[in-house]
Coordinates of C-alpha atoms in Angstrom, one line a residue:
Chain S
M1 CA -27.4 -8.6 8.0
K2 CA -23.7 -8.8 8.4
I3 CA -21.4 -7.0 5.9
L4 CA -17.9 -8.0 5.1
V5 CA -16.1 -4.9 3.8
G6 CA -12.3 -5.7 2.2
Y7 CA -10.2 -2.8 3.5
K8 CA -6.6 -2.4 1.5
R9 CA -3.9 -0.4 2.4
V10 CA -2.1 1.3 -0.4
V11 CA 0.5 3.9 -1.2
D12 CA -1.4 7.3 -0.9
Y13 CA -2.7 8.5 -4.0
N14 CA -0.9 11.7 -3.7
V15 CA 2.5 10.2 -3.8
R16 CA 4.7 10.2 -6.9
I17 CA 5.5 6.6 -7.6
Q18 CA 9.2 6.0 -8.2
V19 CA 10.6 2.8 -9.7
K20 CA 13.5 1.4 -8.3
P21 CA 16.6 1.8 -10.6
D22 CA 17.2 -2.0 -10.7
G23 CA 13.4 -2.4 -11.9
S24 CA 12.9 -4.7 -8.8
G25 CA 9.7 -2.7 -7.6
V26 CA 8.6 0.8 -6.8
V27 CA 10.1 2.7 -3.8
S28 CA 8.2 2.0 -0.7
D29 CA 10.3 2.9 2.0
G30 CA 9.0 6.1 3.9
V31 CA 6.4 6.4 1.6
K32 CA 2.7 7.4 2.9
L33 CA 0.3 4.6 3.0
S34 CA -3.4 5.1 3.3
P35 CA -6.5 2.8 2.7
N36 CA -7.5 2.4 -0.7
P37 CA -9.9 5.2 -1.7
F38 CA -12.4 2.9 -3.1
D39 CA -12.6 0.6 0.0
E40 CA -13.1 3.9 2.4
I41 CA -16.3 4.0 0.0
A42 CA -17.1 0.5 0.5
L43 CA -16.9 0.8 4.4
E44 CA -18.6 4.1 4.4
E45 CA -21.4 2.4 2.6
A46 CA -21.9 -0.5 4.9
L47 CA -21.8 2.0 7.6
R48 CA -24.7 4.1 6.1
L49 CA -26.6 0.6 5.7
R50 CA -25.9 -0.2 9.1
E51 CA -27.1 3.4 10.4
K52 CA -30.2 2.9 8.4
G53 CA -31.0 -0.3 10.3
V54 CA -30.5 -2.5 7.1
A55 CA -27.3 -4.0 8.5
S56 CA -26.5 -5.0 11.9
E57 CA -22.7 -5.7 11.8
V58 CA -19.8 -4.3 9.7
V59 CA -16.5 -6.4 9.5
V60 CA -13.6 -5.1 7.8
V61 CA -10.9 -7.6 6.3
G62 CA -7.5 -6.7 5.7
I63 CA -4.9 -9.3 4.2
G64 CA -1.1 -8.5 4.7
P65 CA 1.8 -8.5 7.2
T66 CA 1.6 -8.0 10.9
D67 CA 1.8 -4.1 10.9
L68 CA -1.6 -4.3 9.0
Q69 CA -3.2 -3.8 12.3
A70 CA -2.8 -0.2 12.7
H71 CA -4.5 0.3 9.2
L72 CA -7.2 -1.8 10.4
R73 CA -7.7 0.2 13.6
N74 CA -8.4 3.2 11.3
G75 CA -11.4 1.1 9.8
L76 CA -12.7 0.5 13.2
A77 CA -12.3 4.1 14.0
M78 CA -14.4 4.9 11.0
G79 CA -17.1 2.6 12.5
A80 CA -16.7 -0.9 11.7
N81 CA -17.7 -3.2 14.5
R82 CA -14.8 -5.5 14.4
A83 CA -11.9 -6.5 12.2
I84 CA -10.2 -9.7 10.6
H85 CA -6.4 -9.7 9.8
V86 CA -5.5 -12.3 7.6
A87 CA -1.6 -12.5 8.3
T88 CA 0.8 -13.0 5.5
S89 CA 4.2 -11.7 4.4
D90 CA 3.7 -12.6 0.9
A91 CA 2.1 -10.2 -1.8
V92 CA -1.3 -11.2 -2.5
Q93 CA -2.7 -11.3 -6.3
P94 CA -6.5 -10.7 -6.6
L95 CA -7.2 -14.7 -7.1
T96 CA -5.7 -15.6 -3.8
A97 CA -7.5 -12.6 -2.1
A98 CA -10.7 -13.8 -3.6
R99 CA -9.9 -17.3 -2.4
V100 CA -9.2 -15.8 1.1
L101 CA -12.5 -14.0 1.3
L102 CA -14.4 -16.9 0.2
K103 CA -13.2 -18.7 3.2
L104 CA -14.1 -15.8 5.3
V105 CA -17.6 -15.6 3.6
Q106 CA -18.1 -19.2 4.5
K107 CA -17.4 -18.7 7.9
E108 CA -19.1 -15.4 8.4
Q109 CA -22.1 -15.9 6.3
P110 CA -22.7 -12.3 5.2
G111 CA -25.6 -10.9 3.5
L112 CA -23.5 -8.9 1.3
V113 CA -19.9 -8.2 0.5
I114 CA -18.7 -4.6 -0.3
L115 CA -15.2 -4.1 -2.0
G116 CA -13.4 -1.3 -3.7
K117 CA -13.9 -1.8 -7.7
Q118 CA -10.0 -1.6 -7.8
A119 CA -7.2 -1.0 -5.7
I120 CA -5.2 2.0 -6.8
D121 CA -1.8 0.4 -6.4
D122 CA -2.2 -2.6 -8.8
D123 CA -5.1 -1.3 -10.7
C124 CA -6.4 -4.8 -11.3
N125 CA -10.0 -4.7 -10.9
Q126 CA -10.6 -8.4 -10.2
T127 CA -11.1 -9.5 -6.7
G128 CA -14.9 -8.7 -6.4
Q129 CA -15.8 -10.5 -9.6
M130 CA -13.6 -13.5 -8.8
L131 CA -15.2 -13.7 -5.2
A132 CA -18.6 -13.6 -6.8
A133 CA -17.5 -16.4 -9.3
L134 CA -16.3 -18.7 -6.5
W135 CA -19.1 -18.4 -4.0
D136 CA -21.5 -18.6 -7.1
R137 CA -23.3 -15.5 -6.1
P138 CA -24.2 -12.3 -8.2
Q139 CA -21.9 -9.3 -8.8
A140 CA -22.7 -5.6 -8.9
T141 CA -19.7 -3.9 -10.0
F142 CA -18.8 -0.2 -10.3
A143 CA -21.6 0.8 -8.0
S144 CA -22.8 4.4 -7.9
K145 CA -26.0 3.6 -5.8
V146 CA -27.0 0.7 -3.8
E147 CA -30.6 0.2 -2.6
I148 CA -31.3 -2.8 -0.2
G149 CA -34.7 -4.6 -0.4
E150 CA -36.1 -7.9 1.0
D151 CA -33.5 -10.5 0.0
K152 CA -32.4 -8.2 -2.7
A153 CA -30.4 -5.3 -3.8
R154 CA -31.0 -2.7 -6.6
V155 CA -27.3 -1.5 -7.7
T156 CA -26.9 1.2 -10.3
R157 CA -23.4 0.9 -12.1
E158 CA -21.4 3.3 -13.8
V159 CA -20.6 1.6 -17.1
D160 CA -19.1 3.0 -20.4
A161 CA -22.8 3.5 -22.0
G162 CA -24.0 5.4 -18.8
L163 CA -25.9 4.1 -15.9
E164 CA -27.0 0.6 -15.6
T165 CA -29.3 -0.9 -13.1
L166 CA -29.3 -4.5 -12.0
E167 CA -31.4 -6.2 -9.4
V168 CA -29.4 -9.1 -7.8
D169 CA -30.6 -11.6 -4.9
L170 CA -28.7 -11.7 -1.7
P171 CA -26.0 -12.7 -0.6
A172 CA -24.1 -10.6 -3.5
V173 CA -20.8 -9.0 -4.0
I174 CA -20.9 -5.2 -4.7
T175 CA -17.7 -3.1 -5.8
T176 CA -17.8 0.7 -5.3
D177 CA -17.1 3.4 -7.7
L178 CA -16.1 7.0 -6.8
R179 CA -19.4 8.3 -6.8
L180 CA -21.4 6.0 -4.3
N181 CA -20.6 8.2 -1.3
E182 CA -18.2 10.4 0.3
P183 CA -16.6 8.6 3.4
R184 CA -16.7 10.3 6.4
F185 CA -13.6 11.8 8.4
I186 CA -12.6 10.0 11.4
K187 CA -12.9 11.9 14.8
L188 CA -10.5 11.8 17.5
P189 CA -13.2 9.9 20.2
D190 CA -13.5 7.3 17.5
I191 CA -10.0 6.5 17.4
M192 CA -10.1 6.1 21.2
K193 CA -13.2 3.7 21.0
A194 CA -11.4 1.5 18.3
K195 CA -8.8 0.7 20.6
S196 CA -11.0 -1.7 22.4
K197 CA -12.9 -3.0 19.4
P198 CA -11.5 -6.7 18.3
I199 CA -9.1 -7.7 15.7
E200 CA -9.3 -11.4 14.9
I201 CA -6.0 -12.4 13.6
L202 CA -5.9 -15.4 11.0
E203 CA -2.8 -17.2 9.3
L204 CA -3.3 -17.1 5.7
A205 CA -1.8 -20.7 5.9
S206 CA -4.3 -21.8 8.2
L207 CA -7.2 -21.1 5.9
G208 CA -6.4 -23.9 3.5
V209 CA -5.8 -21.3 0.6
E210 CA -2.9 -22.2 -1.5
P211 CA -0.5 -19.1 -1.1
G212 CA 2.0 -17.7 -3.7
D213 CA 1.7 -15.7 -6.8
H214 CA 0.1 -16.6 -9.8
L215 CA 1.6 -14.3 -12.2
K216 CA 5.2 -14.0 -12.1
T217 CA 6.2 -10.5 -11.8
L218 CA 9.6 -9.9 -14.1
H219 CA 10.2 -6.3 -14.2
Y220 CA 9.0 -2.9 -13.3
A221 CA 9.8 0.4 -15.5
P222 CA 9.0 3.8 -15.3
P223 CA 6.4 4.9 -18.2
P224 CA 7.9 6.5 -21.3
G225 CA 7.6 10.2 -20.6
R226 CA 5.9 12.8 -22.9
S227 CA 8.3 15.4 -24.2
K228 CA 7.5 18.7 -22.8
G229 CA 5.7 20.9 -25.6
V230 CA 5.5 24.8 -26.4
M231 CA 3.6 27.4 -24.8
V232 CA 1.7 29.5 -27.5
K233 CA 0.8 33.1 -26.8
D234 CA -2.7 33.3 -28.4
V235 CA -5.7 31.5 -30.1
A236 CA -4.3 32.3 -33.6
E237 CA -0.8 30.9 -32.8
L238 CA -2.4 27.7 -31.5
V239 CA -4.7 27.4 -34.5
A240 CA -1.5 27.9 -37.0
A241 CA 0.3 25.2 -35.1
L242 CA -2.6 22.6 -35.2
K243 CA -3.2 23.6 -38.9
S244 CA 0.4 22.8 -39.7
K245 CA 0.2 19.6 -38.3
G246 CA -2.8 18.7 -40.1
L247 CA -5.0 18.3 -36.9
V248 CA -7.8 20.8 -37.7
Chain D
M1 CA 0.3 -22.6 -31.5
N2 CA -1.6 -20.3 -29.5
T3 CA -5.3 -20.3 -30.0
I4 CA -7.0 -17.1 -28.8
L5 CA -10.6 -16.4 -28.1
I6 CA -11.8 -12.8 -28.0
V7 CA -15.3 -12.1 -26.4
A8 CA -16.9 -9.6 -28.7
E9 CA -18.3 -6.4 -27.1
H10 CA -21.7 -5.2 -28.6
H11 CA -24.3 -2.7 -28.3
A12 CA -27.7 -2.5 -30.0
G13 CA -26.5 -5.0 -32.8
Q14 CA -23.3 -3.2 -33.3
L15 CA -19.9 -4.5 -32.9
N16 CA -17.9 -2.3 -30.4
P17 CA -14.6 -1.1 -31.9
A18 CA -13.0 -2.0 -28.8
T19 CA -13.0 -5.6 -30.1
A20 CA -11.3 -4.8 -33.3
R21 CA -8.6 -3.4 -30.9
C22 CA -8.6 -6.7 -29.2
V23 CA -7.9 -8.2 -32.6
S24 CA -4.8 -6.2 -33.2
C25 CA -3.4 -7.2 -29.6
A26 CA -4.3 -10.9 -30.4
R27 CA -2.2 -10.6 -33.7
K28 CA 0.8 -9.4 -31.9
I29 CA 0.3 -12.6 -29.6
G30 CA 0.2 -14.8 -32.7
G31 CA -2.0 -17.7 -33.4
E32 CA -5.4 -18.8 -34.5
I33 CA -7.9 -16.1 -33.6
T34 CA -11.6 -16.9 -32.9
V35 CA -14.1 -14.5 -31.7
A36 CA -17.2 -15.4 -29.7
V37 CA -20.4 -13.4 -30.2
L38 CA -22.9 -14.1 -27.4
A39 CA -26.2 -12.4 -28.2
D40 CA -30.0 -12.8 -28.6
A41 CA -29.6 -12.3 -32.4
P42 CA -25.7 -12.4 -33.1
A43 CA -25.6 -12.9 -36.8
A44 CA -25.2 -9.2 -37.9
I45 CA -22.6 -8.9 -35.2
A46 CA -20.9 -12.0 -36.0
A47 CA -20.9 -11.1 -39.8
Q48 CA -18.9 -7.9 -38.5
A49 CA -16.4 -9.5 -36.5
A50 CA -15.8 -12.0 -39.4
T51 CA -14.5 -9.3 -41.6
L52 CA -11.8 -8.2 -39.2
D53 CA -8.1 -8.9 -40.4
G54 CA -6.6 -11.7 -38.6
V55 CA -9.9 -13.2 -37.4
G56 CA -10.0 -17.3 -38.4
R57 CA -13.3 -17.9 -37.3
V58 CA -16.4 -16.5 -35.4
V59 CA -18.3 -18.5 -33.1
A60 CA -21.9 -17.3 -32.4
V61 CA -24.2 -18.1 -29.4
A62 CA -27.7 -17.0 -29.8
D63 CA -29.7 -16.9 -26.6
T64 CA -32.5 -14.6 -25.0
A65 CA -30.2 -14.6 -21.9
H66 CA -27.9 -12.7 -23.8
T67 CA -30.4 -9.5 -24.5
Q68 CA -28.2 -7.8 -21.7
A69 CA -24.3 -8.5 -21.6
L70 CA -24.6 -9.6 -18.0
A71 CA -21.3 -11.0 -16.4
A72 CA -22.7 -13.7 -14.2
M73 CA -24.8 -15.0 -17.5
Y74 CA -21.6 -14.8 -19.9
A75 CA -19.0 -16.0 -17.8
P76 CA -19.9 -19.6 -17.2
Q77 CA -20.5 -19.8 -21.1
I78 CA -17.1 -18.4 -21.6
A79 CA -15.8 -20.7 -19.5
V80 CA -17.1 -23.6 -21.5
L81 CA -16.2 -22.0 -24.9
A82 CA -12.6 -21.4 -23.4
R83 CA -11.8 -25.2 -23.4
G84 CA -9.0 -25.8 -25.9
F85 CA -8.0 -22.3 -26.1
T86 CA -4.6 -21.1 -24.8
H87 CA -5.6 -17.4 -24.4
V88 CA -9.1 -15.7 -23.6
L89 CA -9.2 -11.9 -24.3
A90 CA -11.9 -9.0 -23.9
P91 CA -11.3 -5.2 -23.9
S92 CA -10.6 -3.3 -20.8
T93 CA -13.9 -1.5 -21.1
T94 CA -16.5 -1.9 -18.2
F95 CA -17.9 -4.9 -20.0
G96 CA -14.4 -6.5 -20.3
K97 CA -13.5 -5.8 -16.6
D98 CA -16.7 -6.8 -15.2
L99 CA -16.6 -10.1 -17.1
L100 CA -13.3 -11.5 -17.3
P101 CA -12.3 -11.9 -13.8
R102 CA -15.3 -13.8 -13.3
V103 CA -14.3 -16.3 -16.0
A104 CA -10.7 -16.6 -14.6
A105 CA -11.8 -17.4 -11.5
L106 CA -14.2 -20.2 -13.0
L107 CA -11.3 -21.6 -14.8
G108 CA -9.1 -21.5 -11.5
V109 CA -6.5 -18.9 -13.1
A110 CA -4.9 -15.5 -12.7
Q111 CA -6.2 -12.7 -15.1
V112 CA -4.0 -10.2 -16.4
S113 CA -5.6 -6.5 -16.4
D114 CA -5.0 -4.1 -19.2
L115 CA -2.4 -5.6 -21.7
M116 CA -0.4 -2.6 -23.3
Q117 CA 2.6 -4.5 -24.7
V118 CA 3.0 -8.2 -25.8
E119 CA 6.6 -9.3 -25.1
G120 CA 5.8 -12.9 -25.7
P121 CA 2.6 -15.3 -25.8
R122 CA 2.6 -15.2 -22.1
R123 CA 4.7 -12.1 -21.1
F124 CA 2.9 -8.9 -21.1
V125 CA 3.5 -5.3 -19.9
R126 CA 0.6 -3.5 -18.2
P127 CA 0.2 -0.4 -16.2
I128 CA 0.0 -0.1 -12.3
Y129 CA -0.2 2.9 -10.0
A130 CA -2.4 5.0 -12.4
G131 CA 0.0 4.3 -15.3
N132 CA 3.0 5.7 -13.2
A133 CA 4.9 2.3 -13.4
L134 CA 5.0 -0.3 -15.9
V135 CA 5.2 -3.7 -14.7
T136 CA 6.1 -7.0 -16.9
V137 CA 4.3 -10.1 -16.0
E138 CA 4.3 -13.6 -16.8
V139 CA 1.4 -16.3 -17.1
P140 CA 2.6 -19.8 -16.1
Q141 CA 3.0 -22.2 -18.9
E142 CA 0.1 -24.5 -17.7
Q143 CA -2.6 -21.9 -17.3
T144 CA -5.1 -20.3 -19.7
V145 CA -4.0 -16.8 -20.3
V146 CA -7.3 -14.6 -19.2
A147 CA -6.4 -11.0 -20.1
T148 CA -8.1 -7.8 -20.6
V149 CA -6.8 -5.5 -23.3
R150 CA -6.0 -1.8 -23.0
T151 CA -7.8 -0.4 -25.8
A152 CA -5.9 2.7 -26.0
S153 CA -2.7 0.9 -26.7
W154 CA -3.9 -1.0 -29.7
P155 CA -5.3 0.2 -33.3
E156 CA -8.5 -1.1 -34.6
A157 CA -8.1 -4.3 -36.8
A158 CA -9.1 -3.2 -40.4
A159 CA -12.2 -4.7 -41.8
G160 CA -10.9 -6.8 -45.0
A161 CA -12.8 -8.2 -48.0
Q162 CA -12.4 -11.6 -47.0
A163 CA -14.9 -13.0 -44.4
A164 CA -14.0 -15.6 -41.6
P165 CA -16.4 -18.7 -41.3
V166 CA -19.2 -18.0 -38.7
E167 CA -20.1 -21.1 -36.8
T168 CA -23.3 -21.1 -34.9
R169 CA -23.4 -23.1 -31.6
S170 CA -25.0 -23.5 -28.1
V171 CA -23.3 -23.8 -25.1
D172 CA -24.3 -26.2 -22.2
A173 CA -23.9 -24.3 -19.1
A174 CA -26.1 -23.5 -16.1
L175 CA -27.2 -19.9 -16.1
P176 CA -28.0 -18.2 -13.0
K177 CA -31.3 -16.4 -12.1
H178 CA -29.7 -14.2 -9.2
T179 CA -29.0 -11.4 -11.4
R180 CA -31.7 -9.5 -13.6
F181 CA -31.0 -6.4 -15.8
V182 CA -33.4 -3.6 -14.9
T183 CA -32.5 -0.5 -17.0
L184 CA -29.6 1.1 -18.9
Q185 CA -29.9 5.1 -18.7
S186 CA -27.7 6.4 -21.6
A187 CA -27.5 10.0 -22.6
K188 CA -28.6 10.1 -26.5
S189 CA -25.8 12.0 -28.3
E190 CA -25.2 12.8 -31.9
R191 CA -21.4 13.2 -31.1
P192 CA -18.7 10.8 -31.4
D193 CA -17.9 8.2 -29.3
L194 CA -15.4 9.1 -26.3
Q195 CA -13.6 5.8 -26.6
S196 CA -12.9 5.9 -30.2
A197 CA -13.1 9.5 -31.4
G198 CA -10.1 10.5 -33.2
R199 CA -10.6 14.1 -31.6
V200 CA -11.5 14.9 -28.0
V201 CA -12.6 18.3 -26.0
S202 CA -12.5 17.9 -22.1
G203 CA -13.6 19.9 -19.5
G204 CA -12.7 20.5 -15.9
R205 CA -13.5 21.9 -12.7
A206 CA -12.8 25.4 -13.9
L207 CA -15.8 25.3 -16.1
G208 CA -17.8 26.0 -13.0
S209 CA -21.4 24.7 -13.9
S210 CA -23.1 22.1 -16.0
E211 CA -24.3 25.3 -18.2
N212 CA -20.7 26.4 -18.9
F213 CA -19.8 23.4 -20.4
R214 CA -21.8 24.5 -23.4
I215 CA -18.5 26.3 -24.6
I216 CA -16.9 22.8 -24.5
Y217 CA -19.7 21.5 -26.7
Q218 CA -19.6 24.1 -29.0
L219 CA -15.8 23.7 -29.6
A220 CA -16.4 19.8 -29.7
D221 CA -19.0 20.5 -32.5
K222 CA -16.8 22.5 -34.5
L223 CA -14.1 19.8 -34.4
G224 CA -16.2 16.9 -34.9
A225 CA -15.1 15.9 -31.5
A226 CA -16.3 14.0 -28.7
V227 CA -16.7 15.5 -25.1
G228 CA -15.0 14.3 -22.1
A229 CA -14.5 15.6 -18.3
S230 CA -12.1 15.4 -15.4
R231 CA -13.1 13.5 -12.4
A232 CA -13.8 16.9 -10.8
A233 CA -16.2 17.9 -13.2
V234 CA -18.2 14.8 -12.8
D235 CA -17.9 15.0 -9.1
A236 CA -19.3 18.3 -9.2
G237 CA -22.4 17.1 -11.4
Y238 CA -21.7 19.1 -14.4
V239 CA -21.6 16.1 -16.6
P240 CA -22.4 12.6 -16.4
S241 CA -20.0 9.7 -15.1
D242 CA -19.7 8.1 -18.6
M243 CA -17.6 11.3 -19.7
Q244 CA -14.9 10.9 -16.9
V245 CA -11.3 10.4 -18.7
G246 CA -8.7 9.1 -16.3
Q247 CA -7.4 6.1 -14.1
T248 CA -10.9 5.0 -13.0
G249 CA -12.9 6.6 -16.1
K250 CA -11.9 6.1 -19.7
I251 CA -8.6 5.5 -20.9
I252 CA -8.5 7.1 -24.6
A253 CA -5.9 7.6 -27.4
P254 CA -7.2 10.3 -29.7
A255 CA -5.2 11.9 -32.5
L256 CA -6.2 15.4 -30.8
Y257 CA -7.0 15.9 -27.1
V258 CA -8.0 19.6 -25.9
A259 CA -8.0 19.9 -22.1
V260 CA -9.6 23.0 -20.9
G261 CA -9.6 24.1 -17.3
I262 CA -8.2 20.8 -16.3
S263 CA -5.1 20.9 -13.9
G264 CA -4.0 17.5 -14.7
A265 CA -3.8 15.5 -11.7
I266 CA -1.9 12.2 -12.4
Q267 CA -5.2 10.1 -12.4
H268 CA -6.3 12.1 -15.1
L269 CA -2.9 12.2 -17.1
T270 CA -3.1 8.4 -17.2
G271 CA -6.1 8.4 -19.1
I272 CA -4.7 10.7 -22.0
K273 CA -1.0 9.8 -22.3
D274 CA -1.5 8.0 -25.6
A275 CA -3.1 10.8 -27.2
G276 CA -1.4 12.0 -30.4
T277 CA -1.4 15.7 -29.6
I278 CA -2.4 17.4 -26.4
V279 CA -3.7 20.9 -26.2
A280 CA -4.1 22.5 -22.9
I281 CA -5.9 25.7 -21.8
N282 CA -5.8 26.6 -18.4
K283 CA -5.3 30.1 -16.3
D284 CA -3.0 28.6 -14.1
A285 CA 0.6 28.4 -15.8
E286 CA 1.7 26.2 -13.3
A287 CA -0.6 23.6 -13.9
P288 CA 0.8 20.0 -14.3
I289 CA -1.4 19.7 -17.4
F290 CA 1.2 21.8 -19.2
E291 CA 3.9 19.1 -18.4
V292 CA 2.3 16.7 -20.8
A293 CA 0.8 19.2 -23.4
D294 CA 2.1 19.7 -26.8
Y295 CA 0.7 22.9 -27.0
G296 CA -0.2 25.2 -23.9
L297 CA -2.3 28.3 -23.7
V298 CA -2.4 30.3 -20.3
G299 CA -5.5 32.5 -19.9
D300 CA -9.3 32.9 -19.1
L301 CA -11.2 29.7 -20.7
F302 CA -14.2 31.7 -21.1
K303 CA -12.6 34.0 -23.4
L304 CA -10.2 31.6 -25.1
V305 CA -12.6 28.6 -25.9
P306 CA -15.3 30.6 -27.6
E307 CA -12.4 32.8 -29.4
L308 CA -10.9 29.2 -30.6
T309 CA -14.3 27.7 -31.8
Q310 CA -14.6 31.0 -33.9
A311 CA -11.1 31.1 -35.3
L312 CA -11.7 27.2 -36.4
G313 CA -14.8 28.4 -38.3

């Protein structure tokens, strides 16, 4: 079985985001970029399934500008067999990403697509569900455990009420939650090995997917701050303060 | 005129309060509000939805395929029900997040996640980068607005004396057989629900063990509070994942939030920004949680928390 993994590059989770003074976006110059943490978990899961003999090939997919290839090399160094770079200089919203992935799914015929449940830049949490809808296949979102059987998967999902388990027929789309696994670290020899792994480049425009944004982005702003409060010296002072505000 | 369809979330025959929060958001958008209840036995849930202020009509769809709220089952039906509506809303809970993108894709439109503010019928503010930036987006005129509502940003619509009419209908949509519910493992708790509680006490990694969380539960019980946790505490296995508060867990807005032994990573802070009053107890005076806390107390949580529980007696 082949597994397709979405592998997005985002601003590193440790970066303190600054909105540009003119509200046209967030500051991205010189900011550290990293793989989306949920996508690393997706790739790790795919690699483990390959190591167990469930999957035979793991393909990472990235959508973005020319310099995305260094990022895809990273996924290859982690262990993916090959990469597909869908090249575009436009920002890509979830529906476009899902349409691109659908084209790749039709071409590659994977048994499983594993995506992160959300990207930590736009926090949309949509692409996997949209792909599943367009592909007319099952979705198992927010996965914390994945077991692959004969032609089906049993997936445990982190939902508000607890842990829900679904059984889905394959092929299917799975999106990862935080506790599915802990991604491996990349070792130096693997970085060397990755240099000879293939990256296929496809122009987004050549896929027959309508480019461009669906939602118009008008303005960025910093969130309203909370004013700094007071330090109390002991429990008695805290209780008195809460009582005076009628909170206890 | 806007016509707004809200997909009701419910569990065990009860309407989830997140639905009433969507109604508040829909009232801000303005227009006729219809609530769709898909369930195996929707009557009681539909009756609850009908009493919410602002709801003009409830559509109840009864089908045993709805015994569990599976996105693969719901989505094709919501896509049919959505015909003639300008807006389709659902709460930004795991239910709504799972479902609405699937609906949007079936309708061939974008989805807006986590509506925080309404600036116009098609213009909304939503958080990005774990709430560290807000973006204003606009949905094109020709598209149905499909959006999840960030529940912490909206109050629950009150239940009034007037009940809206409930219409029972069936939906002609092909339902897939490829997705089957197996189990739901849910911790039984007598405590208030984390997402709707007025008071929440959360513990972090500093608690050190599942056993030590006992002092968090004791304080919560004294306050009548729900219990939450930081990602670190969940990852360490001290508490189940449904207790996680933050960017990828639950976003909450209680009147009182007590953070114990939580340093305050931005991913956690985004989940509590809308709390009325934040209290932080931490041994590290430099912890970022104190930047957002209304009241900070530095010291040993194993001494201070029992002392606080005692003092509230």
